[in-house]
């Protein structure tokens, strides 16, 4: 605000004393008001204007007020205080932008509001109605070398991968759809490609403050690995495995008790195998439908620690009552777990559980499989820019060999990512799988995988990635199989 005394004063000629006194008497007579009444008149609609050099204006500048004449019966009135504006209109009281929402945005580690950070390394995505679509296109080239004993096979190929996520932005409930598909084309004449498709959808229903329900569906396609115990030896192209899945679960909090009840149904089909002579071998006797019902009860010691117990049961049913060898492989599944859920924020979160798995068969010639089980997933960030993911999985896998029930797969995996620079991320992966053949004469298998990779982000939309990995499968009385893979690709994100 500019004060009037900050402006240069205009100099006017001084009127003679007798003319000034006469003029004042004439004006007072005509107006018929006293000087005191004139000064006490109400201010105009434009507000009170302070006289030049008044005490109020001098005090605003920090200057000492001039002493008024002694015995004065009035002072210059202070300007009227303006009416207080509405606090919400001026923004003095901030209203919550997410009031009434149940899907609140995730806050940052530093505690800043999400809207206060104008830039993000993640692409903004594409708004599709009330959804946000984040597509990614990867185009690259790859090299694979497979060595089994003295036999070596190599192939060079191009890969095209399309990934995407579609997430709803509703005030209540949430739908998430994630998908990825990879198409390979060999530069050589080999037809043994490895296409992959993986699509998953999860609809969360917020039924109440204590009850949520989830409806899930999924589809996956992959080529059976040549090192799999059920793979056809010497085949030119292994079977294509398709999995269709669906499920539902409901979770409710009863104070400190948390209960979950859910069920899943999976449909698995196997395509024909192409043999080296060009003929095909049907694998339809391996097609199955699996249904499992699971119940879990947890006790909330604190929001960060929830121990739980879990039990599940189900059945595996084969499309054909007996396989090509005459065995009835349908049967029942049982499992139990006791474990701990923990969530200590971004630094450490996950779940660990131990228990047992059991599978029985309708055919008395096939022995039941019993296994100690350990499952879990842990996300650990020891420092900013470093992330460690650890995983454990136990599963009972079927067998196609006559007289063999199957085997138990124990898998331990890890992945470490490190931000070398703000736009450069290094990755190191490793896993070990032990395939325990309890009911077979064959020796156990061991599968080791190590890999490393780099991702260089030119900006939030474009990146260059490269990776190298080596897989080794060993088994007594069998030649080892080693697979070396390398790839380089360009990633386009939106």
Short mmCIF file of C-alpha atoms in Angstrom, two decimals:
data_model
loop_
_atom_site.label_atom_id
_atom_site.label_comp_id
_atom_site.label_asym_id
_atom_site.label_seq_id
_atom_site.Cartn_x
_atom_site.Cartn_y
_atom_site.Cartn_z
CA UNK A 1 0.00 0.00 0.00
CA UNK A 2 1.32 3.43 -0.89
CA UNK A 3 0.85 6.15 1.73
CA UNK A 4 -0.05 9.67 0.67
CA UNK A 5 2.91 11.15 2.49
CA UNK A 6 5.22 9.10 0.27
CA UNK A 7 4.23 11.31 -2.65
CA UNK A 8 5.89 14.74 -3.21
CA UNK A 9 3.88 17.60 -1.73
CA UNK A 10 2.47 20.17 -4.10
CA UNK A 11 3.46 23.76 -3.17
CA UNK A 12 0.64 26.32 -3.20
CA UNK A 13 0.87 30.08 -2.57
CA UNK A 14 -0.13 31.14 0.92
CA UNK A 15 -3.32 33.22 1.15
CA UNK A 16 -3.28 36.53 3.14
CA UNK A 17 -4.38 36.13 6.79
CA UNK A 18 -7.35 38.41 6.58
CA UNK A 19 -8.71 36.67 3.51
CA UNK A 20 -8.35 33.26 5.18
CA UNK A 21 -10.24 34.31 8.32
CA UNK A 22 -13.07 35.88 6.34
CA UNK A 23 -13.47 32.85 4.16
CA UNK A 24 -13.66 30.54 7.16
CA UNK A 25 -16.47 32.63 8.78
CA UNK A 26 -18.52 32.58 5.57
CA UNK A 27 -18.17 28.80 5.12
CA UNK A 28 -19.08 28.12 8.78
CA UNK A 29 -22.15 30.29 8.55
CA UNK A 30 -23.37 28.67 5.37
CA UNK A 31 -22.86 25.05 6.59
CA UNK A 32 -24.12 25.71 10.10
CA UNK A 33 -21.85 23.02 11.66
CA UNK A 34 -19.12 23.27 14.20
CA UNK A 35 -15.53 22.11 13.54
CA UNK A 36 -16.00 19.24 16.02
CA UNK A 37 -19.16 18.05 14.24
CA UNK A 38 -17.36 18.20 10.90
CA UNK A 39 -14.56 15.99 12.15
CA UNK A 40 -16.98 13.49 13.72
CA UNK A 41 -18.91 13.04 10.46
CA UNK A 42 -19.18 9.49 9.15
CA UNK A 43 -16.51 8.39 6.67
CA UNK A 44 -17.37 8.08 3.03
CA UNK A 45 -18.04 4.83 1.27
CA UNK A 46 -14.44 4.79 0.09
CA UNK A 47 -13.19 4.54 3.69
CA UNK A 48 -11.42 6.94 5.98
CA UNK A 49 -8.58 8.91 4.45
CA UNK A 50 -5.86 9.90 6.85
CA UNK A 51 -4.56 13.46 6.72
CA UNK A 52 -0.99 13.95 5.63
CA UNK A 53 1.37 13.52 8.54
CA UNK A 54 -1.23 12.01 10.93
CA UNK A 55 -0.13 9.93 13.94
CA UNK A 56 -1.56 6.72 12.48
CA UNK A 57 0.37 7.05 9.24
CA UNK A 58 3.62 7.94 11.02
CA UNK A 59 3.29 4.99 13.40
CA UNK A 60 2.79 2.68 10.41
CA UNK A 61 6.23 3.79 9.17
CA UNK A 62 7.80 3.52 12.61
CA UNK A 63 8.17 7.29 13.05
CA UNK A 64 7.37 8.93 16.43
CA UNK A 65 3.95 10.55 16.65
CA UNK A 66 3.86 14.33 16.83
CA UNK A 67 2.67 15.74 20.14
CA UNK A 68 -0.75 17.37 19.83
CA UNK A 69 -1.72 20.66 21.42
CA UNK A 70 -2.40 20.39 25.15
CA UNK A 71 -6.03 20.65 26.15
CA UNK A 72 -7.38 19.37 22.85
CA UNK A 73 -10.77 17.72 23.30
CA UNK A 74 -10.60 15.47 20.21
CA UNK A 75 -8.13 13.36 18.18
CA UNK A 76 -8.03 12.16 14.60
CA UNK A 77 -10.21 9.02 14.51
CA UNK A 78 -8.49 5.71 13.63
CA UNK A 79 -9.54 4.12 10.35
CA UNK A 80 -12.34 1.59 10.64
CA UNK A 81 -11.22 -2.05 10.63
CA UNK A 82 -12.37 -3.86 7.49
CA UNK A 83 -14.75 -6.77 7.87
CA UNK A 84 -13.01 -10.12 8.31
CA UNK A 85 -13.18 -12.07 5.02
CA UNK A 86 -14.42 -15.64 4.93
CA UNK A 87 -11.55 -17.94 5.88
CA UNK A 88 -12.46 -20.61 3.36
CA UNK A 89 -12.71 -18.05 0.50
CA UNK A 90 -9.26 -16.68 1.22
CA UNK A 91 -7.72 -20.12 1.72
CA UNK A 92 -6.75 -19.45 5.33
CA UNK A 93 -8.56 -22.64 6.29
CA UNK A 94 -7.60 -25.41 3.83
CA UNK A 95 -10.31 -27.87 2.97
CA UNK A 96 -9.32 -31.52 2.49
CA UNK A 97 -9.23 -32.24 -1.26
CA UNK A 98 -9.89 -35.94 -0.64
CA UNK A 99 -12.76 -35.53 1.82
CA UNK A 100 -15.18 -38.40 1.41
CA UNK A 101 -12.73 -40.59 -0.52
CA UNK A 102 -11.71 -44.04 0.66
CA UNK A 103 -8.95 -44.46 -1.94
CA UNK A 104 -6.55 -41.84 -0.57
CA UNK A 105 -3.34 -41.09 -2.51
CA UNK A 106 -0.11 -42.48 -1.10
CA UNK A 107 1.90 -39.84 0.74
CA UNK A 108 5.59 -39.23 0.17
CA UNK A 109 8.34 -40.30 2.56
CA UNK A 110 9.30 -36.69 3.29
CA UNK A 111 5.74 -35.88 4.31
CA UNK A 112 5.10 -33.40 1.49
CA UNK A 113 1.70 -33.22 -0.10
CA UNK A 114 1.50 -35.06 -3.40
CA UNK A 115 0.37 -31.93 -5.18
CA UNK A 116 3.42 -30.03 -3.93
CA UNK A 117 5.77 -32.17 -6.06
CA UNK A 118 5.35 -30.98 -9.66
CA UNK A 119 7.62 -33.56 -11.33
CA UNK A 120 7.56 -37.33 -11.22
CA UNK A 121 9.77 -39.92 -12.90
CA UNK A 122 6.68 -41.97 -13.72
CA UNK A 123 4.78 -41.15 -16.92
CA UNK A 124 1.49 -39.35 -16.29
CA UNK A 125 -0.54 -41.92 -18.21
CA UNK A 126 -3.60 -41.40 -20.38
CA UNK A 127 -6.97 -40.46 -18.91
CA UNK A 128 -9.70 -42.79 -20.16
CA UNK A 129 -12.90 -41.65 -18.50
CA UNK A 130 -12.52 -42.43 -14.80
CA UNK A 131 -9.47 -44.64 -15.49
CA UNK A 132 -5.79 -43.98 -15.99
CA UNK A 133 -4.00 -46.05 -18.63
CA UNK A 134 -0.21 -46.42 -18.53
CA UNK A 135 1.01 -48.32 -21.60
CA UNK A 136 4.59 -49.44 -22.28
CA UNK A 137 6.03 -50.71 -25.55
CA UNK A 138 9.35 -52.56 -25.62
CA UNK A 139 11.20 -53.50 -28.80
CA UNK A 140 14.43 -55.42 -28.62
CA UNK A 141 16.70 -58.15 -29.90
CA UNK A 142 17.85 -61.24 -28.06
CA UNK A 143 20.31 -64.10 -28.18
CA UNK A 144 19.96 -67.54 -26.58
CA UNK A 145 22.44 -70.37 -26.36
CA UNK A 146 21.44 -73.77 -24.97
CA UNK A 147 24.05 -76.42 -24.23
CA UNK A 148 23.21 -79.97 -23.10
CA UNK A 149 26.26 -82.16 -22.90
CA UNK A 150 28.06 -81.81 -26.22
CA UNK A 151 25.00 -80.50 -28.08
CA UNK A 152 24.64 -76.75 -28.52
CA UNK A 153 21.73 -74.83 -30.02
CA UNK A 154 21.63 -71.08 -30.60
CA UNK A 155 19.03 -68.67 -31.83
CA UNK A 156 18.75 -64.93 -32.41
CA UNK A 157 15.37 -63.27 -32.29
CA UNK A 158 13.44 -60.05 -32.01
CA UNK A 159 11.02 -59.39 -29.15
CA UNK A 160 8.06 -57.07 -28.98
CA UNK A 161 6.45 -56.61 -25.58
CA UNK A 162 3.37 -54.58 -24.80
CA UNK A 163 2.62 -53.86 -21.15
CA UNK A 164 -0.06 -51.78 -19.56
CA UNK A 165 -1.96 -50.99 -16.41
CA UNK A 166 -5.47 -49.60 -16.12
CA UNK A 167 -6.46 -48.23 -12.70
CA UNK A 168 -9.77 -46.64 -11.77
CA UNK A 169 -10.01 -43.29 -9.98
CA UNK A 170 -13.23 -43.81 -8.07
CA UNK A 171 -14.01 -42.35 -4.65
CA UNK A 172 -15.09 -45.83 -3.59
CA UNK A 173 -14.11 -49.30 -4.86
CA UNK A 174 -11.19 -49.83 -7.24
CA UNK A 175 -10.53 -51.80 -10.41
CA UNK A 176 -6.97 -52.65 -11.44
CA UNK A 177 -6.06 -54.41 -14.67
CA UNK A 178 -2.45 -55.32 -15.46
CA UNK A 179 -1.31 -57.01 -18.62
CA UNK A 180 1.80 -57.95 -20.59
CA UNK A 181 2.34 -59.79 -23.86
CA UNK A 182 5.58 -60.78 -25.61
CA UNK A 183 5.91 -61.86 -29.23
CA UNK A 184 9.13 -63.41 -30.49
CA UNK A 185 10.31 -63.95 -34.04
CA UNK A 186 13.47 -65.88 -34.78
CA UNK A 187 15.96 -64.58 -37.33
CA UNK A 188 16.86 -68.21 -38.08
CA UNK A 189 14.59 -71.00 -39.30
CA UNK A 190 13.89 -72.37 -35.82
CA UNK A 191 10.23 -72.33 -34.75
CA UNK A 192 10.90 -72.81 -31.04
CA UNK A 193 9.86 -69.38 -29.78
CA UNK A 194 8.76 -68.46 -26.27
CA UNK A 195 5.63 -66.28 -26.42
CA UNK A 196 4.24 -64.98 -23.14
CA UNK A 197 0.93 -63.42 -22.13
CA UNK A 198 -0.09 -62.48 -18.61
CA UNK A 199 -3.28 -60.56 -17.79
CA UNK A 200 -4.78 -60.01 -14.34
CA UNK A 201 -7.76 -58.04 -13.06
CA UNK A 202 -8.73 -57.24 -9.47
CA UNK A 203 -11.96 -55.52 -8.47
CA UNK A 204 -11.99 -54.35 -4.86
CA UNK A 205 -15.39 -53.65 -3.35
CA UNK A 206 -15.51 -51.49 -0.22
CA UNK A 207 -18.63 -52.96 1.34
CA UNK A 208 -18.15 -51.11 4.64
CA UNK A 209 -15.45 -49.65 6.80
CA UNK A 210 -14.57 -53.12 8.12
CA UNK A 211 -15.44 -55.32 5.14
CA UNK A 212 -13.89 -55.54 1.70
CA UNK A 213 -14.35 -58.04 -1.12
CA UNK A 214 -12.16 -58.82 -4.10
CA UNK A 215 -13.09 -60.39 -7.42
CA UNK A 216 -10.15 -61.56 -9.53
CA UNK A 217 -9.65 -62.97 -13.02
CA UNK A 218 -6.59 -63.79 -15.07
CA UNK A 219 -5.11 -65.42 -18.14
CA UNK A 220 -1.56 -66.55 -18.93
CA UNK A 221 0.23 -68.21 -21.83
CA UNK A 222 3.75 -69.59 -21.85
CA UNK A 223 5.89 -72.20 -23.54
CA UNK A 224 6.83 -75.19 -21.40
CA UNK A 225 10.51 -75.03 -20.53
CA UNK A 226 12.76 -77.61 -22.17
CA UNK A 227 14.35 -78.29 -18.77
CA UNK A 228 10.98 -79.08 -17.16
CA UNK A 229 10.72 -82.69 -15.95
CA UNK A 230 7.50 -83.13 -17.99
CA UNK A 231 8.92 -81.69 -21.21
CA UNK A 232 9.15 -84.04 -24.21
CA UNK A 233 12.77 -84.93 -24.86
CA UNK A 234 13.99 -84.13 -28.38
CA UNK A 235 10.87 -82.15 -29.35
CA UNK A 236 11.26 -79.31 -31.82
CA UNK A 237 8.59 -77.17 -30.13
CA UNK A 238 7.33 -77.77 -26.60
CA UNK A 239 3.71 -77.48 -25.49
CA UNK A 240 1.99 -74.11 -25.08
CA UNK A 241 0.46 -73.89 -21.59
CA UNK A 242 -2.63 -71.72 -21.05
CA UNK A 243 -4.09 -70.90 -17.65
CA UNK A 244 -7.48 -69.32 -17.01
CA UNK A 245 -8.15 -68.25 -13.42
CA UNK A 246 -10.92 -66.68 -11.38
CA UNK A 247 -11.47 -66.06 -7.71
CA UNK A 248 -13.30 -64.23 -4.98
CA UNK A 249 -12.50 -63.44 -1.37
CA UNK A 250 -13.96 -61.38 1.45
CA UNK A 251 -12.11 -59.86 4.39
CA UNK A 252 -13.60 -58.44 7.57
CA UNK A 253 -12.08 -56.87 10.67
CA UNK A 254 -13.61 -57.84 14.01
CA UNK A 255 -11.72 -55.42 16.20
CA UNK A 256 -8.26 -56.96 16.57
CA UNK A 257 -9.32 -60.11 14.73
CA UNK A 258 -9.09 -60.18 10.94
CA UNK A 259 -10.82 -62.92 8.97
CA UNK A 260 -10.49 -63.80 5.28
CA UNK A 261 -12.40 -66.37 3.25
CA UNK A 262 -11.75 -66.96 -0.43
CA UNK A 263 -11.87 -69.39 -3.30
CA UNK A 264 -10.10 -69.83 -6.65
CA UNK A 265 -10.76 -71.85 -9.79
CA UNK A 266 -7.97 -72.47 -12.34
CA UNK A 267 -8.24 -74.06 -15.74
CA UNK A 268 -4.97 -75.30 -17.31
CA UNK A 269 -4.64 -76.60 -20.87
CA UNK A 270 -1.66 -78.01 -22.82
CA UNK A 271 -1.18 -77.66 -26.55
CA UNK A 272 0.27 -80.25 -28.89
CA UNK A 273 4.02 -80.87 -28.98
CA UNK A 274 5.80 -80.71 -32.32
CA UNK A 275 8.32 -83.51 -32.64
CA UNK A 276 11.59 -83.33 -34.55
CA UNK A 277 10.13 -85.34 -37.47
CA UNK A 278 7.31 -82.81 -37.91
CA UNK A 279 4.56 -84.89 -36.30
CA UNK A 280 2.51 -83.72 -33.32
CA UNK A 281 1.93 -85.34 -29.94
CA UNK A 282 -1.29 -84.53 -28.10
CA UNK A 283 -1.09 -83.39 -24.48
CA UNK A 284 -4.82 -83.05 -23.78
CA UNK A 285 -4.65 -85.73 -21.08
CA UNK A 286 -2.82 -83.15 -18.93
CA UNK A 287 -5.67 -80.61 -19.00
CA UNK A 288 -7.03 -79.91 -15.50
CA UNK A 289 -9.47 -77.85 -13.45
CA UNK A 290 -8.41 -76.98 -9.89
CA UNK A 291 -10.65 -75.50 -7.21
CA UNK A 292 -9.35 -74.39 -3.80
CA UNK A 293 -11.10 -72.85 -0.77
CA UNK A 294 -8.94 -70.90 1.72
CA UNK A 295 -9.67 -69.45 5.17
CA UNK A 296 -7.35 -67.24 7.24
CA UNK A 297 -7.58 -65.71 10.71
CA UNK A 298 -5.16 -63.04 11.88
CA UNK A 299 -4.68 -61.17 15.15
CA UNK A 300 -3.54 -57.55 15.04
CA UNK A 301 -0.84 -57.14 17.66
CA UNK A 302 -0.24 -53.73 16.12
CA UNK A 303 -0.96 -52.22 12.70
CA UNK A 304 2.53 -53.36 11.68
CA UNK A 305 2.42 -56.96 13.00
CA UNK A 306 -0.37 -59.47 12.32
CA UNK A 307 0.28 -63.17 12.99
CA UNK A 308 -2.10 -65.54 11.20
CA UNK A 309 -3.09 -69.14 10.64
CA UNK A 310 -4.42 -70.40 7.32
CA UNK A 311 -6.01 -73.59 6.04
CA UNK A 312 -7.06 -74.59 2.53
CA UNK A 313 -8.55 -77.54 0.73
CA UNK A 314 -9.47 -78.35 -2.83
CA UNK A 315 -9.50 -80.81 -5.66
CA UNK A 316 -7.71 -81.33 -8.97
CA UNK A 317 -9.81 -82.88 -11.71
CA UNK A 318 -8.37 -84.02 -15.05
CA UNK A 319 -10.44 -83.77 -18.21
CA UNK A 320 -9.72 -87.40 -18.96
CA UNK A 321 -10.30 -89.91 -16.16
CA UNK A 322 -7.05 -91.69 -17.05
CA UNK A 323 -3.96 -90.40 -18.80
CA UNK A 324 -2.21 -92.03 -21.77
CA UNK A 325 -0.47 -94.47 -19.39
CA UNK A 326 -3.72 -95.53 -17.70
CA UNK A 327 -3.35 -93.66 -14.38
CA UNK A 328 -6.16 -91.72 -12.71
CA UNK A 329 -4.38 -88.54 -11.58
CA UNK A 330 -7.31 -86.58 -10.18
CA UNK A 331 -7.08 -86.04 -6.43
CA UNK A 332 -7.46 -83.83 -3.38
CA UNK A 333 -5.33 -80.97 -2.07
CA UNK A 334 -4.75 -79.92 1.54
CA UNK A 335 -2.54 -77.19 3.00
CA UNK A 336 -1.95 -75.33 6.26
CA UNK A 337 0.13 -72.29 7.16
CA UNK A 338 1.12 -70.27 10.20
CA UNK A 339 2.90 -67.00 9.63
CA UNK A 340 3.27 -63.28 10.11
CA UNK A 341 2.26 -60.24 8.12
CA UNK A 342 4.40 -57.17 8.76
CA UNK A 343 4.32 -53.63 7.43
CA UNK A 344 6.93 -51.19 8.72
CA UNK A 345 6.38 -48.69 5.94
CA UNK A 346 8.56 -48.37 2.88
CA UNK A 347 11.60 -49.80 4.66
CA UNK A 348 10.26 -53.29 5.33
CA UNK A 349 7.03 -55.08 4.53
CA UNK A 350 5.91 -58.55 3.54
CA UNK A 351 4.61 -61.90 4.72
CA UNK A 352 6.22 -65.18 5.80
CA UNK A 353 4.54 -68.50 6.53
CA UNK A 354 5.47 -72.14 7.14
CA UNK A 355 3.30 -75.23 7.15
CA UNK A 356 2.55 -78.31 5.06
CA UNK A 357 1.15 -79.37 1.67
CA UNK A 358 -0.50 -82.69 0.84
CA UNK A 359 -1.90 -84.15 -2.36
CA UNK A 360 -3.67 -87.48 -2.75
CA UNK A 361 -4.68 -89.34 -5.92
CA UNK A 362 -7.69 -91.38 -6.95
CA UNK A 363 -5.41 -94.07 -8.29
CA UNK A 364 -4.11 -96.25 -5.46
CA UNK A 365 -0.95 -96.96 -7.45
CA UNK A 366 0.10 -93.31 -7.06
CA UNK A 367 1.50 -92.45 -3.64
CA UNK A 368 0.35 -89.31 -1.82
CA UNK A 369 2.84 -86.44 -1.63
CA UNK A 370 3.50 -84.72 1.69
CA UNK A 371 5.75 -81.70 1.88
CA UNK A 372 7.01 -79.15 4.37
CA UNK A 373 6.06 -75.75 2.97
CA UNK A 374 7.58 -72.28 3.26
CA UNK A 375 6.10 -69.31 1.43
CA UNK A 376 6.61 -65.60 1.63
CA UNK A 377 7.53 -62.31 0.02
CA UNK A 378 9.62 -59.55 1.58
CA UNK A 379 10.30 -56.03 0.26
CA UNK A 380 13.24 -54.34 1.99
CA UNK A 381 14.76 -50.94 1.32
CA UNK A 382 17.91 -50.55 3.44
CA UNK A 383 18.53 -47.07 2.03
CA UNK A 384 17.00 -44.71 -0.46
CA UNK A 385 17.61 -45.94 -3.98
CA UNK A 386 18.21 -49.56 -2.95
CA UNK A 387 15.44 -52.17 -3.00
CA UNK A 388 15.67 -55.87 -2.14
CA UNK A 389 12.86 -58.31 -2.99
CA UNK A 390 12.97 -61.81 -1.51
CA UNK A 391 10.58 -64.63 -2.27
CA UNK A 392 9.84 -68.19 -1.12
CA UNK A 393 7.42 -70.62 -2.77
CA UNK A 394 6.49 -74.25 -2.24
CA UNK A 395 4.27 -76.15 -4.67
CA UNK A 396 3.39 -79.72 -5.63
CA UNK A 397 3.82 -80.27 -9.36
CA UNK A 398 2.24 -83.13 -11.34
CA UNK A 399 4.11 -85.77 -13.28
CA UNK A 400 3.46 -87.48 -16.62
CA UNK A 401 5.82 -90.43 -16.12
CA UNK A 402 4.11 -93.77 -15.51
CA UNK A 403 3.97 -94.67 -11.81
CA UNK A 404 5.26 -91.27 -10.62
CA UNK A 405 2.98 -89.03 -8.58
CA UNK A 406 4.89 -85.79 -9.03
CA UNK A 407 7.49 -83.72 -7.26
CA UNK A 408 7.76 -80.88 -4.73
CA UNK A 409 9.21 -77.59 -5.97
CA UNK A 410 11.02 -75.34 -3.45
CA UNK A 411 11.92 -71.98 -4.94
CA UNK A 412 13.91 -69.13 -3.39
CA UNK A 413 14.37 -65.94 -5.40
CA UNK A 414 15.88 -62.51 -4.91
CA UNK A 415 16.15 -59.25 -6.81
CA UNK A 416 18.24 -56.21 -5.93
CA UNK A 417 17.82 -52.86 -7.69
CA UNK A 418 20.12 -49.91 -7.17
CA UNK A 419 19.77 -46.34 -8.41
CA UNK A 420 23.30 -45.74 -9.72
CA UNK A 421 22.22 -42.30 -10.88
CA UNK A 422 18.93 -40.51 -11.02
CA UNK A 423 18.35 -41.95 -14.52
CA UNK A 424 20.35 -45.20 -14.30
CA UNK A 425 19.11 -48.30 -12.45
CA UNK A 426 21.14 -51.51 -12.02
CA UNK A 427 19.48 -54.85 -11.33
CA UNK A 428 20.83 -58.14 -9.97
CA UNK A 429 18.66 -61.28 -9.82
CA UNK A 430 19.15 -64.81 -8.60
CA UNK A 431 17.07 -67.87 -7.80
CA UNK A 432 17.45 -71.49 -6.73
CA UNK A 433 14.87 -74.22 -7.23
CA UNK A 434 15.03 -77.69 -5.70
CA UNK A 435 12.77 -80.28 -7.33
CA UNK A 436 12.26 -83.07 -4.86
CA UNK A 437 11.08 -86.35 -6.44
CA UNK A 438 9.76 -88.13 -3.37
CA UNK A 439 7.96 -91.01 -5.07
CA UNK A 440 10.18 -91.50 -8.12
CA UNK A 441 13.37 -93.36 -8.76
CA UNK A 442 14.81 -90.31 -10.52
CA UNK A 443 17.29 -88.08 -8.73
CA UNK A 444 16.38 -84.61 -7.56
CA UNK A 445 16.90 -81.64 -9.86
CA UNK A 446 18.60 -78.33 -9.04
CA UNK A 447 18.01 -75.18 -11.07
CA UNK A 448 20.21 -72.10 -10.63
CA UNK A 449 19.56 -68.76 -12.31
CA UNK A 450 21.63 -65.58 -12.09
CA UNK A 451 21.19 -62.39 -14.04
CA UNK A 452 22.01 -58.72 -14.22
CA UNK A 453 20.71 -55.75 -16.13
CA UNK A 454 20.74 -51.99 -16.59
CA UNK A 455 17.97 -49.52 -17.40
CA UNK A 456 18.93 -46.05 -18.64
CA UNK A 457 16.07 -43.54 -18.59
CA UNK A 458 16.56 -40.78 -21.13
CA UNK A 459 13.40 -39.17 -19.76
CA UNK A 460 10.14 -40.34 -18.24
CA UNK A 461 8.94 -41.57 -21.64
CA UNK A 462 11.98 -43.29 -23.19
CA UNK A 463 14.51 -45.75 -21.79
CA UNK A 464 17.16 -48.22 -22.92
CA UNK A 465 17.43 -51.59 -21.15
CA UNK A 466 19.81 -54.52 -21.36
CA UNK A 467 20.13 -57.78 -19.45
CA UNK A 468 22.17 -60.98 -19.33
CA UNK A 469 21.28 -64.22 -17.52
CA UNK A 470 22.50 -67.80 -17.13
CA UNK A 471 20.42 -70.82 -16.13
CA UNK A 472 21.92 -74.16 -15.08
CA UNK A 473 19.93 -77.37 -14.50
CA UNK A 474 21.70 -80.29 -12.86
CA UNK A 475 20.60 -83.85 -12.05
CA UNK A 476 22.52 -86.97 -11.16
CA UNK A 477 23.07 -89.44 -13.99
CA UNK A 478 21.87 -86.78 -16.44
CA UNK A 479 23.81 -84.29 -18.52
CA UNK A 480 23.68 -80.71 -17.27
CA UNK A 481 21.80 -78.11 -19.28
CA UNK A 482 23.00 -74.51 -19.43
CA UNK A 483 21.10 -71.65 -21.06
CA UNK A 484 22.69 -68.25 -21.70
CA UNK A 485 20.42 -65.35 -22.61
CA UNK A 486 21.18 -61.73 -23.54
CA UNK A 487 18.93 -58.94 -24.69
CA UNK A 488 18.89 -55.23 -25.55
CA UNK A 489 15.78 -53.16 -26.03
CA UNK A 490 14.21 -49.74 -26.27
CA UNK A 491 11.32 -48.92 -23.92
CA UNK A 492 8.63 -46.36 -24.77
CA UNK A 493 6.29 -45.36 -21.92
CA UNK A 494 3.24 -43.19 -21.68
#
